[in-house]
Coordinates of C-alpha atoms in Angstrom, one line a residue:
Chain Y
M1 CA 3.4 -5.8 -1.1
M2 CA 3.2 -2.0 -1.0
A3 CA 0.3 -2.0 -3.4
S4 CA -1.5 -4.5 -1.2
I5 CA -0.9 -2.3 1.9
R6 CA -2.0 0.8 0.0
Q7 CA -5.3 -0.8 -1.2
T8 CA -6.0 -2.1 2.3
M9 CA -5.4 1.3 3.8
A10 CA -7.6 3.0 1.1
M11 CA -10.4 0.5 1.7
S12 CA -10.1 0.8 5.5
R13 CA -10.3 4.6 5.2
A14 CA -13.3 4.5 3.0
T15 CA -15.0 2.0 5.4
L16 CA -14.3 4.1 8.4
L17 CA -15.5 7.3 6.7
S18 CA -18.7 5.5 5.9
V19 CA -19.5 4.8 9.6
P20 CA -21.6 8.0 10.1
R21 CA -24.1 6.5 7.6
R22 CA -24.6 3.7 10.1
M23 CA -24.4 5.8 13.2
A24 CA -27.4 4.4 15.1
I25 CA -26.5 0.7 14.8
S26 CA -22.8 1.5 15.3
L27 CA -23.6 3.3 18.6
S28 CA -25.7 0.3 19.7
M29 CA -22.7 -1.9 19.3
V30 CA -20.5 0.5 21.1
G31 CA -23.1 0.8 23.9
S32 CA -23.6 -2.9 24.4
I33 CA -19.8 -3.5 24.6
M34 CA -19.5 -0.5 27.0
L35 CA -22.1 -2.2 29.2
V36 CA -20.4 -5.5 29.2
V37 CA -17.1 -3.8 30.1
C38 CA -18.8 -1.8 32.9
V39 CA -20.3 -4.9 34.5
L40 CA -17.2 -7.1 34.2
S41 CA -14.9 -4.4 35.5
G42 CA -17.4 -3.8 38.3
F43 CA -17.1 -7.4 39.5
L44 CA -13.4 -7.7 38.9
S45 CA -12.6 -4.4 40.6
M46 CA -14.7 -5.5 43.6
A47 CA -12.8 -8.8 43.8
R48 CA -9.5 -7.1 43.3
G49 CA -10.2 -4.5 45.9
F50 CA -11.2 -7.1 48.4
E51 CA -8.1 -9.1 47.7
I52 CA -5.8 -6.0 48.0
T53 CA -7.5 -5.0 51.3
L54 CA -6.9 -8.3 52.9
Q55 CA -3.6 -9.2 51.3
S56 CA -2.0 -5.8 52.1
A57 CA -2.8 -6.5 55.8
G58 CA -0.6 -9.6 55.7
S59 CA 3.1 -9.6 56.1
P60 CA 5.3 -12.6 55.4
D61 CA 7.5 -12.0 58.5
V62 CA 4.6 -11.9 60.9
A63 CA 3.1 -15.2 62.1
V64 CA -0.3 -15.9 63.5
I65 CA -1.0 -18.9 65.7
L66 CA -4.6 -20.1 66.0
G67 CA -6.0 -22.9 68.1
G68 CA -8.9 -25.3 67.9
G69 CA -8.1 -26.3 64.3
T70 CA -9.7 -23.2 62.7
R71 CA -8.4 -20.6 60.3
E72 CA -10.9 -18.0 61.7
E73 CA -9.5 -15.8 64.6
V74 CA -13.0 -15.4 66.0
N75 CA -13.4 -19.1 66.5
S76 CA -9.9 -19.8 67.7
E77 CA -8.9 -20.7 71.2
I78 CA -5.5 -21.1 72.6
P79 CA -5.3 -22.5 76.2
P80 CA -3.5 -20.0 78.5
D81 CA -0.9 -22.5 79.6
I82 CA 0.0 -23.3 76.0
A83 CA 0.1 -19.6 75.2
R84 CA 2.6 -19.2 78.1
S85 CA 4.7 -22.1 76.8
I86 CA 4.9 -20.7 73.3
M87 CA 5.8 -17.3 74.7
A88 CA 8.6 -18.8 76.8
K89 CA 10.1 -20.7 73.8
G90 CA 10.7 -17.4 72.0
N91 CA 13.8 -17.6 69.8
D92 CA 13.8 -21.4 69.6
I93 CA 10.8 -21.3 67.4
G94 CA 12.0 -18.4 65.1
V95 CA 10.5 -15.4 67.0
L96 CA 12.4 -12.2 66.9
R97 CA 13.4 -10.6 70.3
N98 CA 13.6 -6.9 71.1
A99 CA 16.7 -5.1 72.5
S100 CA 15.8 -6.3 76.0
G101 CA 15.6 -9.9 74.9
T102 CA 11.8 -10.2 75.1
P103 CA 10.1 -12.1 72.3
I104 CA 8.1 -9.7 70.0
L105 CA 4.7 -11.2 70.2
S106 CA 1.2 -10.2 71.1
R107 CA -1.7 -12.1 72.7
E108 CA -4.9 -11.1 71.0
L109 CA -8.7 -11.4 71.2
V110 CA -11.2 -10.4 68.6
V111 CA -14.7 -9.6 69.7
P112 CA -17.6 -8.8 67.3
V113 CA -19.3 -5.8 68.9
E114 CA -22.5 -3.9 67.9
Y115 CA -22.0 -0.2 67.2
R116 CA -25.1 2.0 66.9
T117 CA -25.3 5.4 65.5
Q118 CA -28.2 7.8 65.8
L119 CA -29.1 7.2 62.2
D120 CA -28.5 3.5 62.2
T121 CA -30.4 2.2 65.2
A122 CA -30.2 -1.4 64.0
G123 CA -26.5 -1.3 64.6
T124 CA -23.5 -2.5 62.8
T125 CA -21.2 -5.3 63.8
L126 CA -17.6 -4.1 64.1
A127 CA -14.4 -6.0 65.2
L128 CA -12.9 -4.9 68.5
R129 CA -9.4 -6.3 68.8
G130 CA -7.6 -6.5 72.1
M131 CA -3.9 -6.6 71.7
E132 CA -0.7 -6.1 73.7
A133 CA 1.4 -3.0 73.1
S134 CA 3.7 -5.0 70.9
G135 CA 0.8 -5.7 68.6
L136 CA 1.3 -2.3 67.0
T137 CA 5.0 -2.7 66.3
I138 CA 4.5 -6.2 64.9
R139 CA 2.1 -4.9 62.3
S140 CA 4.1 -3.4 59.5
G141 CA 2.7 -0.3 57.8
V142 CA 0.5 0.7 60.7
T143 CA 0.9 4.3 61.9
L144 CA -1.0 6.5 64.4
S145 CA -2.6 9.1 62.1
S146 CA -4.0 11.2 64.9
G147 CA -4.5 11.2 68.6
R148 CA -2.4 9.0 71.0
L149 CA -2.0 5.4 71.9
V150 CA -4.2 3.7 74.4
S151 CA -3.1 3.6 78.1
S152 CA -2.5 0.2 79.6
G153 CA -5.6 -1.2 81.2
A154 CA -7.7 1.8 80.3
R155 CA -11.0 1.5 78.4
E156 CA -9.6 3.4 75.5
I157 CA -9.6 2.5 71.8
L158 CA -7.9 3.3 68.5
V159 CA -10.1 3.4 65.4
G160 CA -9.0 2.4 61.9
E161 CA -9.2 5.2 59.3
Q162 CA -11.8 3.4 57.1
L163 CA -14.2 3.2 60.1
A164 CA -13.4 6.7 61.3
T165 CA -14.2 8.0 57.8
K166 CA -17.4 6.1 57.6
Y167 CA -18.7 6.8 61.1
P168 CA -18.3 10.4 62.3
G169 CA -19.3 9.2 65.8
L170 CA -15.9 7.5 66.1
D171 CA -14.1 10.9 66.3
I172 CA -11.3 11.3 68.8
G173 CA -12.6 12.2 72.2
N174 CA -16.0 10.6 71.8
D175 CA -17.2 8.0 74.2
I176 CA -19.0 5.1 72.6
R177 CA -20.7 2.0 73.9
L178 CA -19.3 -1.2 72.6
G179 CA -20.8 -4.2 74.4
P180 CA -21.4 -3.7 78.0
V181 CA -19.0 -0.8 78.6
V182 CA -18.2 2.7 77.3
W183 CA -14.9 3.3 75.5
T184 CA -13.1 6.5 74.7
V185 CA -11.7 7.0 71.3
V186 CA -8.2 8.3 71.8
G187 CA -6.7 7.9 68.3
H188 CA -7.0 6.9 64.7
F189 CA -4.6 4.7 62.9
S190 CA -3.9 4.1 59.2
A191 CA -2.7 0.8 57.7
G192 CA -2.4 1.6 54.0
G193 CA -6.1 1.0 53.4
S194 CA -5.7 -2.6 54.5
A195 CA -8.3 -4.7 56.4
F196 CA -6.7 -3.5 59.7
E197 CA -8.4 -0.1 59.1
S198 CA -11.8 -1.8 59.5
E199 CA -10.9 -2.7 63.1
I200 CA -11.1 -1.1 66.5
W201 CA -8.1 -1.7 68.7
G202 CA -7.9 -1.7 72.5
G203 CA -5.6 -3.0 75.2
F204 CA -5.6 -6.8 75.6
D205 CA -6.5 -6.8 79.3
A206 CA -9.1 -4.1 78.9
V207 CA -10.9 -6.0 76.2
A208 CA -10.6 -9.3 78.0
S209 CA -12.1 -7.9 81.2
A210 CA -14.8 -6.0 79.5
F211 CA -16.2 -9.1 77.9
N212 CA -15.5 -11.6 80.7
R213 CA -12.8 -13.3 78.8
V214 CA -9.9 -12.9 81.2
G215 CA -7.3 -15.6 80.7
E216 CA -8.5 -16.4 77.2
V217 CA -6.3 -16.0 74.2
Q218 CA -7.6 -16.4 70.6
S219 CA -4.5 -15.8 68.7
L220 CA -0.8 -15.1 69.1
R221 CA 0.9 -12.7 66.7
L222 CA 4.7 -13.1 66.5
K223 CA 7.4 -11.2 64.6
L224 CA 9.5 -13.9 62.9
T225 CA 13.3 -13.6 62.7
E226 CA 12.9 -14.1 58.9
P227 CA 10.0 -15.2 56.6
T228 CA 11.5 -18.8 56.3
A229 CA 11.3 -19.1 60.1
I230 CA 7.6 -20.0 59.6
D231 CA 8.6 -23.6 58.8
R232 CA 10.3 -23.9 62.2
L233 CA 7.3 -22.4 63.9
K234 CA 4.9 -24.8 62.1
L235 CA 7.0 -27.8 63.1
S236 CA 7.0 -26.7 66.8
M237 CA 3.2 -26.6 66.7
S238 CA 3.2 -30.5 66.7
E239 CA 4.2 -30.3 70.4
F240 CA 0.7 -28.9 71.2
A241 CA -1.4 -31.5 69.3
D242 CA -4.2 -31.4 71.8
A243 CA -4.8 -27.7 71.2
Q244 CA -4.8 -28.3 67.4
L245 CA -2.6 -25.3 66.9
M246 CA -1.8 -24.0 63.4
A247 CA 0.7 -21.4 62.4
F248 CA 0.4 -19.2 59.3
T249 CA 2.2 -16.2 58.0
E250 CA -0.1 -13.2 58.1
A251 CA 0.2 -13.1 54.3
D252 CA -0.9 -16.7 53.9
L253 CA -3.8 -16.3 56.4
Y254 CA -5.3 -13.3 54.7
A255 CA -4.6 -14.6 51.2
G256 CA -6.6 -17.7 52.2
Q257 CA -9.4 -15.6 53.6
S258 CA -9.5 -13.3 50.6
E259 CA -9.3 -16.0 48.0
A260 CA -12.6 -17.6 48.9
T261 CA -14.6 -14.3 48.8
A262 CA -12.8 -13.0 45.7
Q263 CA -13.5 -16.3 43.9
L264 CA -17.1 -16.1 44.9
I265 CA -17.4 -12.6 43.5
R266 CA -15.7 -13.7 40.3
M267 CA -17.9 -16.8 40.1
F268 CA -20.9 -14.5 39.9
G269 CA -19.2 -11.8 37.8
W270 CA -17.8 -13.9 35.0
P271 CA -20.9 -15.9 34.0
I272 CA -23.1 -12.7 34.1
S273 CA -20.5 -10.8 32.0
L274 CA -20.0 -13.7 29.6
L275 CA -23.7 -14.0 29.0
M276 CA -23.8 -10.3 28.4
A277 CA -20.8 -10.7 26.1
I278 CA -22.5 -13.3 24.1
G279 CA -25.4 -11.0 23.6
A280 CA -23.1 -8.1 22.7
T281 CA -21.3 -10.4 20.2
A282 CA -24.6 -11.2 18.5
G283 CA -25.1 -7.4 18.4
A284 CA -21.7 -6.8 17.0
L285 CA -22.4 -9.5 14.3
N286 CA -25.6 -7.8 13.5
T287 CA -24.0 -4.4 13.3
M288 CA -21.2 -5.6 11.1
M289 CA -23.6 -7.5 8.8
S290 CA -25.5 -4.2 8.5
S291 CA -22.2 -2.5 7.6
L292 CA -21.5 -5.1 5.0
S293 CA -25.0 -4.7 3.5
D294 CA -24.5 -0.9 3.5
R295 CA -21.2 -1.2 1.8
T296 CA -21.9 -4.0 -0.6
V297 CA -21.8 -1.9 -3.8
E298 CA -18.7 -0.1 -2.6
I299 CA -16.9 -3.3 -1.9
A300 CA -18.0 -4.8 -5.2
T301 CA -16.9 -1.7 -7.0
V302 CA -13.4 -1.6 -5.7
R303 CA -13.1 -5.4 -6.1
A304 CA -14.2 -4.9 -9.8
L305 CA -11.4 -2.3 -10.1
G306 CA -8.9 -4.9 -9.0
F307 CA -8.7 -4.6 -5.2
N308 CA -8.0 -7.9 -3.5
R309 CA -10.2 -9.8 -1.1
F310 CA -8.0 -9.1 1.9
S311 CA -8.7 -5.4 1.7
A312 CA -12.4 -6.1 2.0
F313 CA -11.8 -8.6 4.9
F314 CA -9.4 -6.3 6.8
S315 CA -11.5 -3.1 6.5
T316 CA -14.6 -4.9 7.8
W317 CA -12.7 -6.4 10.7
L318 CA -11.0 -3.2 11.4
E319 CA -14.4 -1.4 11.7
A320 CA -15.5 -4.1 14.2
F321 CA -12.3 -3.8 16.2
L322 CA -12.4 0.0 16.3
L323 CA -16.1 0.1 17.3
S324 CA -15.4 -2.4 20.1
A325 CA -12.3 -0.5 21.2
V326 CA -14.4 2.7 21.5
G327 CA -17.0 0.7 23.5
A328 CA -14.3 -0.8 25.7
S329 CA -12.6 2.6 26.2
L330 CA -15.9 4.3 27.2
G331 CA -16.7 1.4 29.5
L332 CA -13.4 1.5 31.2
T333 CA -13.5 5.3 31.6
L334 CA -16.9 5.1 33.1
S335 CA -15.9 2.2 35.4
W336 CA -12.8 4.1 36.5
L337 CA -14.7 7.3 37.2
A338 CA -17.6 5.6 38.9
L339 CA -16.0 2.7 40.7
N340 CA -12.3 3.2 41.3
G341 CA -11.8 4.0 45.0
W342 CA -15.5 3.6 45.8
Q343 CA -15.7 2.3 49.3
T344 CA -18.1 -0.3 50.4
S345 CA -18.1 -3.0 53.1
T346 CA -18.9 -6.6 53.5
M347 CA -18.8 -9.2 56.3
G348 CA -15.2 -10.0 57.1
A349 CA -13.7 -13.2 58.4
N350 CA -14.4 -12.3 62.0
G351 CA -18.1 -11.8 61.4
A352 CA -17.6 -8.1 61.5
Q353 CA -17.8 -5.4 58.9
M354 CA -14.8 -5.0 56.6
A355 CA -14.5 -2.0 54.5
F356 CA -12.7 -2.1 51.1
R357 CA -12.4 -0.1 48.0
F358 CA -13.1 -1.1 44.4
V359 CA -9.8 -1.1 42.5
V360 CA -9.9 -0.6 38.7
N361 CA -6.2 -1.2 38.2
A362 CA -4.2 -2.2 35.2
D363 CA -5.1 -5.9 35.6
V364 CA -8.8 -5.2 35.7
M365 CA -8.6 -2.8 32.8
T366 CA -6.5 -5.2 30.7
I367 CA -8.8 -8.1 31.2
T368 CA -12.0 -6.1 30.5
A369 CA -10.5 -4.3 27.6
L370 CA -9.5 -7.6 26.0
V371 CA -13.0 -9.0 26.5
G372 CA -14.5 -5.9 25.0
V373 CA -12.2 -6.0 21.9
A374 CA -12.7 -9.8 21.6
I375 CA -16.5 -9.1 21.3
G376 CA -15.7 -7.0 18.2
G377 CA -13.2 -9.5 16.9
V378 CA -15.5 -12.4 17.1
G379 CA -18.6 -10.5 16.1
G380 CA -16.8 -9.0 13.1
A381 CA -15.1 -12.1 11.9
L382 CA -18.0 -13.6 10.0
P383 CA -19.0 -10.4 8.3
A384 CA -15.3 -9.8 7.4
F385 CA -15.2 -13.3 5.7
A386 CA -18.5 -12.5 4.0
A387 CA -17.0 -9.2 2.7
A388 CA -14.0 -11.0 1.4
R389 CA -16.1 -13.6 -0.4
L390 CA -18.7 -11.1 -1.7
P391 CA -19.9 -12.2 -5.2
V392 CA -18.9 -9.1 -7.1
A393 CA -21.1 -9.6 -10.1
T394 CA -24.2 -10.3 -8.0
A395 CA -23.4 -7.3 -5.7
L396 CA -23.1 -4.9 -8.7
R397 CA -26.3 -6.3 -10.2
A398 CA -28.1 -5.5 -6.9
R399 CA -27.1 -1.8 -7.4
G400 CA -28.6 -1.7 -10.8
Chain R
M1 CA -24.7 -18.6 -32.8
T2 CA -22.8 -15.7 -34.3
T3 CA -19.1 -15.8 -34.8
L4 CA -17.1 -12.7 -35.5
K5 CA -13.6 -13.7 -36.6
T6 CA -10.8 -11.4 -37.5
E7 CA -7.1 -11.8 -37.5
S8 CA -5.3 -11.7 -34.0
P9 CA -8.3 -10.7 -32.1
F10 CA -7.8 -8.6 -28.9
I11 CA -10.8 -10.3 -27.3
A12 CA -11.8 -13.9 -28.2
L13 CA -14.6 -15.9 -26.7
S14 CA -14.9 -19.5 -27.9
G15 CA -17.6 -21.9 -26.9
V16 CA -18.6 -20.0 -23.8
S17 CA -21.6 -21.3 -21.9
K18 CA -23.2 -19.8 -18.8
T19 CA -26.2 -20.9 -16.8
Y20 CA -27.5 -19.3 -13.6
R21 CA -28.8 -21.8 -11.1
T22 CA -31.2 -21.0 -8.2
G23 CA -32.2 -24.0 -6.3
N24 CA -33.6 -26.5 -8.7
E25 CA -34.2 -23.9 -11.4
S26 CA -31.6 -23.1 -14.0
L27 CA -31.5 -20.1 -16.4
P28 CA -29.3 -20.6 -19.4
I29 CA -27.7 -17.3 -20.6
F30 CA -25.2 -18.4 -23.2
T31 CA -24.7 -21.7 -25.0
N32 CA -21.5 -22.1 -27.0
L33 CA -21.1 -18.3 -27.6
D34 CA -18.2 -17.2 -29.8
M35 CA -17.1 -13.7 -30.2
T36 CA -14.0 -11.8 -31.3
I37 CA -13.1 -8.1 -31.0
Q38 CA -10.1 -6.4 -32.5
G39 CA -7.8 -4.2 -30.5
G40 CA -8.7 -0.6 -30.8
D41 CA -12.3 -1.3 -31.7
F42 CA -15.3 0.4 -30.1
V43 CA -18.2 -2.1 -29.9
A44 CA -21.7 -1.6 -28.7
V45 CA -23.6 -4.6 -27.4
M46 CA -27.4 -4.1 -27.5
G47 CA -30.3 -6.4 -26.7
P48 CA -33.4 -6.7 -24.7
S49 CA -33.3 -7.2 -20.9
G50 CA -32.2 -10.7 -20.0
S51 CA -30.4 -11.2 -23.3
G52 CA -27.1 -11.6 -21.5
K53 CA -25.5 -8.2 -22.1
S54 CA -24.4 -7.6 -18.5
T55 CA -23.3 -11.3 -18.1
L56 CA -21.1 -10.9 -21.2
L57 CA -19.6 -7.8 -19.6
N58 CA -19.1 -9.5 -16.3
L59 CA -17.3 -12.4 -18.0
L60 CA -15.1 -10.0 -19.9
A61 CA -14.3 -8.2 -16.6
G62 CA -13.5 -11.5 -14.9
I63 CA -15.9 -10.8 -12.1
D64 CA -18.0 -13.8 -13.2
H65 CA -16.9 -17.1 -14.7
A66 CA -18.2 -19.1 -17.6
D67 CA -19.3 -22.7 -17.0
T68 CA -17.4 -23.8 -20.1
G69 CA -15.4 -22.2 -23.0
D70 CA -12.4 -20.0 -23.5
I71 CA -12.1 -16.3 -22.7
Q72 CA -8.9 -14.7 -24.0
I73 CA -8.1 -11.1 -23.7
A74 CA -4.9 -9.5 -24.9
G75 CA -3.4 -13.0 -25.2
Q76 CA -4.3 -14.0 -21.6
R77 CA -6.8 -16.7 -20.7
L78 CA -9.1 -15.4 -18.1
D79 CA -10.8 -18.7 -17.7
H80 CA -7.5 -20.2 -16.5
M81 CA -6.9 -17.6 -13.9
G82 CA -7.8 -17.8 -10.2
E83 CA -9.7 -15.1 -8.3
A84 CA -6.5 -13.2 -7.2
A85 CA -5.0 -13.4 -10.6
R86 CA -8.1 -12.0 -12.3
A87 CA -8.2 -9.2 -9.7
A88 CA -4.6 -8.4 -10.6
W89 CA -5.4 -8.6 -14.3
R90 CA -8.3 -6.1 -13.9
A91 CA -5.9 -3.8 -12.0
H92 CA -3.5 -3.7 -14.9
H93 CA -5.6 -4.1 -18.1
L94 CA -9.2 -3.0 -17.4
G95 CA -11.2 0.1 -16.8
I96 CA -14.9 -0.1 -16.0
V97 CA -17.6 2.6 -16.4
F98 CA -20.8 1.8 -14.5
Q99 CA -24.3 2.9 -15.3
F100 CA -24.7 4.5 -11.8
Y101 CA -21.1 5.7 -11.7
N102 CA -20.4 3.6 -8.5
L103 CA -18.2 6.4 -7.0
L104 CA -17.4 6.1 -3.3
P105 CA -19.4 8.9 -1.8
M106 CA -17.1 9.4 1.2
L107 CA -14.1 10.1 -1.0
T108 CA -13.4 13.2 -3.1
A109 CA -13.5 13.0 -6.9
A110 CA -9.7 12.9 -7.0
E111 CA -9.6 10.1 -4.4
N112 CA -12.1 8.1 -6.4
V113 CA -10.0 8.5 -9.5
E114 CA -6.8 7.6 -7.6
L115 CA -8.2 4.2 -6.5
P116 CA -6.9 2.1 -9.5
L117 CA -3.4 3.7 -9.2
L118 CA -3.1 2.4 -5.6
L119 CA -2.9 -1.1 -7.1
K120 CA 0.3 -0.2 -8.9
P121 CA 3.8 0.6 -7.6
I122 CA 3.4 4.3 -8.4
P123 CA 4.7 7.1 -6.0
A124 CA 2.2 9.4 -4.5
S125 CA 3.4 12.5 -6.4
V126 CA 3.1 10.7 -9.7
R127 CA -0.4 9.5 -8.7
R128 CA -1.5 13.0 -8.0
E129 CA -0.1 14.3 -11.3
R130 CA -1.9 11.5 -13.2
V131 CA -5.2 12.1 -11.4
A132 CA -5.0 15.8 -12.2
K133 CA -4.2 15.1 -15.8
V134 CA -7.2 12.7 -16.4
L135 CA -9.6 15.1 -14.5
D136 CA -8.4 17.8 -17.0
L137 CA -9.0 15.3 -19.8
V138 CA -12.6 14.7 -18.8
G139 CA -13.2 18.4 -18.2
L140 CA -13.2 18.4 -14.5
G141 CA -9.8 20.1 -13.9
G142 CA -9.8 21.8 -10.5
R143 CA -12.8 19.9 -9.2
G144 CA -10.7 17.1 -7.7
K145 CA -11.4 18.1 -4.1
Q146 CA -15.2 18.2 -4.7
N147 CA -17.3 15.4 -3.3
P148 CA -18.9 13.5 -6.2
T149 CA -22.3 13.5 -4.5
R150 CA -22.3 17.3 -5.0
M151 CA -21.9 16.8 -8.8
S152 CA -24.4 16.3 -11.6
G153 CA -24.9 12.9 -13.1
G154 CA -22.9 13.8 -16.1
Q155 CA -20.0 15.1 -14.0
Q156 CA -20.1 12.0 -11.9
Q157 CA -20.0 9.8 -15.0
R158 CA -17.0 11.8 -16.2
V159 CA -15.3 11.1 -12.8
S160 CA -16.1 7.4 -13.3
I161 CA -14.5 7.6 -16.8
A162 CA -11.5 9.3 -15.3
R163 CA -11.2 6.5 -12.8
A164 CA -11.5 3.9 -15.6
I165 CA -8.7 5.4 -17.7
V166 CA -6.3 6.7 -15.0
A167 CA -4.2 3.5 -14.9
D168 CA -4.0 3.5 -18.7
P169 CA -5.8 0.2 -19.3
S170 CA -6.0 -1.2 -22.8
L171 CA -9.7 -2.2 -22.4
L172 CA -12.7 -0.2 -21.2
L173 CA -15.9 -2.0 -20.4
C174 CA -18.9 0.4 -20.1
D175 CA -22.2 -0.8 -18.6
E176 CA -25.0 1.5 -19.8
P177 CA -22.8 4.5 -19.3
T178 CA -25.5 6.9 -20.5
G179 CA -28.4 5.0 -18.9
D180 CA -28.8 7.4 -16.0
L181 CA -28.0 10.7 -17.9
D182 CA -30.0 13.3 -19.8
R183 CA -29.4 13.6 -23.5
K184 CA -26.8 16.4 -23.3
S185 CA -24.8 14.7 -20.6
A186 CA -25.1 11.4 -22.5
D187 CA -23.8 13.0 -25.7
D188 CA -20.8 14.5 -23.7
V189 CA -20.0 11.0 -22.3
L190 CA -20.3 9.4 -25.7
A191 CA -18.0 12.0 -27.2
M192 CA -15.5 11.3 -24.4
L193 CA -15.6 7.6 -25.1
G194 CA -15.2 8.2 -28.8
Y195 CA -12.2 10.4 -28.1
L196 CA -10.6 7.7 -25.9
N197 CA -11.1 5.2 -28.6
R198 CA -9.9 7.3 -31.5
E199 CA -7.1 9.3 -29.9
L200 CA -5.9 7.0 -27.2
G201 CA -6.5 3.7 -28.9
K202 CA -8.6 2.2 -26.1
T203 CA -10.6 -0.9 -27.0
I204 CA -14.1 -0.3 -25.7
V205 CA -17.0 -2.7 -25.2
M206 CA -20.2 -0.8 -24.3
V207 CA -23.5 -2.4 -23.3
T208 CA -26.4 -0.1 -24.0
H209 CA -30.1 0.1 -24.6
D210 CA -29.8 3.4 -26.3
P211 CA -29.5 3.3 -30.1
E212 CA -28.0 6.8 -30.1
A213 CA -25.3 5.5 -27.8
A214 CA -24.7 2.6 -30.0
N215 CA -24.3 4.9 -33.0
A216 CA -21.2 6.3 -31.2
A217 CA -19.5 2.9 -31.5
N218 CA -17.7 1.5 -34.6
R219 CA -20.1 -1.4 -34.7
T220 CA -22.9 -2.9 -32.8
L221 CA -23.6 -6.5 -31.7
H222 CA -27.2 -7.5 -31.0
L223 CA -27.7 -10.1 -28.4
D224 CA -31.0 -12.0 -28.0
K225 CA -31.5 -14.9 -25.6
G226 CA -27.7 -15.4 -25.4
V227 CA -27.1 -15.4 -29.2
F228 CA -25.7 -12.7 -31.5
V229 CA -28.5 -12.3 -34.0
E230 CA -26.9 -9.8 -36.3
N231 CA -24.1 -7.3 -36.4
E232 CA -23.6 -4.1 -38.2
Q233 CA -20.5 -2.4 -39.3
V234 CA -20.8 1.2 -38.5
A235 CA -18.5 3.7 -40.1
A236 CA -16.0 5.1 -37.6

């Protein structure tokens, strides 16, 4: 057993020491695997970043009620009388009350608005959310990072950190035109990098009056007594069958919204990456066959000395694994340096821009590293078998 | 067919046939070849190209197999062994000296010599001692850390001989050991083989084209078209 390990180690060492002789083709294998890992981790980190941005906005003990049978806030409509009825029910439907006994809930409106900068005259669509004062306390993890809160009824807004970073025109104190009226930026808020940070928040009444939507309610946000209270809330929605009301936890709502987009990203990413991986596997196979050809006499010599077949098999496969591991490591390092934290934006669920960051986390790195190493494993398997089955006498004759 | 029969032979080939096949073409090398070699003998095998010298050596090394016939070495039937058993047999009983040395260029001379010892349960310190000892024996003491590619042909062949004898095998197979060397280096190598045969009792089978190399052996077998056509007894 020890002798078998010793000969395998000696053969592996000799094989790895011979890699510099095959530097060019070995580097091409490393490069192709690095490329596959970069592309795959690019797609996966985009999908993961999108998911995290939306999912981190959702809390399991906050409920969102939408009307009109839609899961999109921007298309939702809750008749005012029904909104009042729900607000009046309060604790009966699992909604938490504050110290003064008032249900903790917020009527909300989301309006896609065009924001123009001097450089971007075409404009960008942003989400302006009108909410009641309780909307801030309902949302967990939201803090005022600078400035102050909006005054009731005033045309003042708070801007999410992601937007504030991207658009310098949204600095505190600036007056900006959103829709028909001018608003004053009075504060910035942070929400742990979640989708909330891609929104602009104003008072419910101010937003409703600015856009001629007085009396309309698109969504109700409620603080639940506990996460399981969502079942009671869902049951109570059957009382308002005409309005086709649906209740979700924030977590479920955003998970549903993120899933479709993340799946779409992955649907593009995986086939492209797998096609590239097939090409890289063919490259790895070619590289390792070259390695085998280069080492034919050496393998035949040690086999003639009495080394077993396994040592030839293992050393060839090890070379493939190590080259692919180098490629995967370089690919991951490049991806991490170039992509991790890189901010971009896409069209969110409310038809407005939603900023998110690429996330090259442990999940993404593990999956892409496994794909990279698998390319070496698969591409190196056939040459490794060929090395083990090398006809010693023929190989030695070739040298002569 | 030439038969060399002596009492209790160390090597005994009986009725060995070997044909190489490529597609529909077949090239017969041996048909019913018999041969015996005594233990401690030093035999040169000569013959023109294609006569079957190298094939004979490959059969004796167990790196090629006969189509039919018995191959017995030191009481063991090679033709009855599987691939793994023949590899293990080579590790314990055989040393090979190649025409082009076949040293691993990425390893030092000492590491090359050590390779056969890795196949045996020998501690590292003992391995190092034995490597140093055989390098001394072949006149390369103190050159163990040198890369063989920086050595002359004669020195490389001496490293190859050191590798062949380091595990103390009973049989040495030499394939044109002087074929790539100048006369002086060739004479040194032949003297070394003679020493190993006389002083250490190694049985040596050497394939060669070189009549002077054959003179170093105790006797010479002449192969032609797969048949021993004559044999000479040469004074030791």
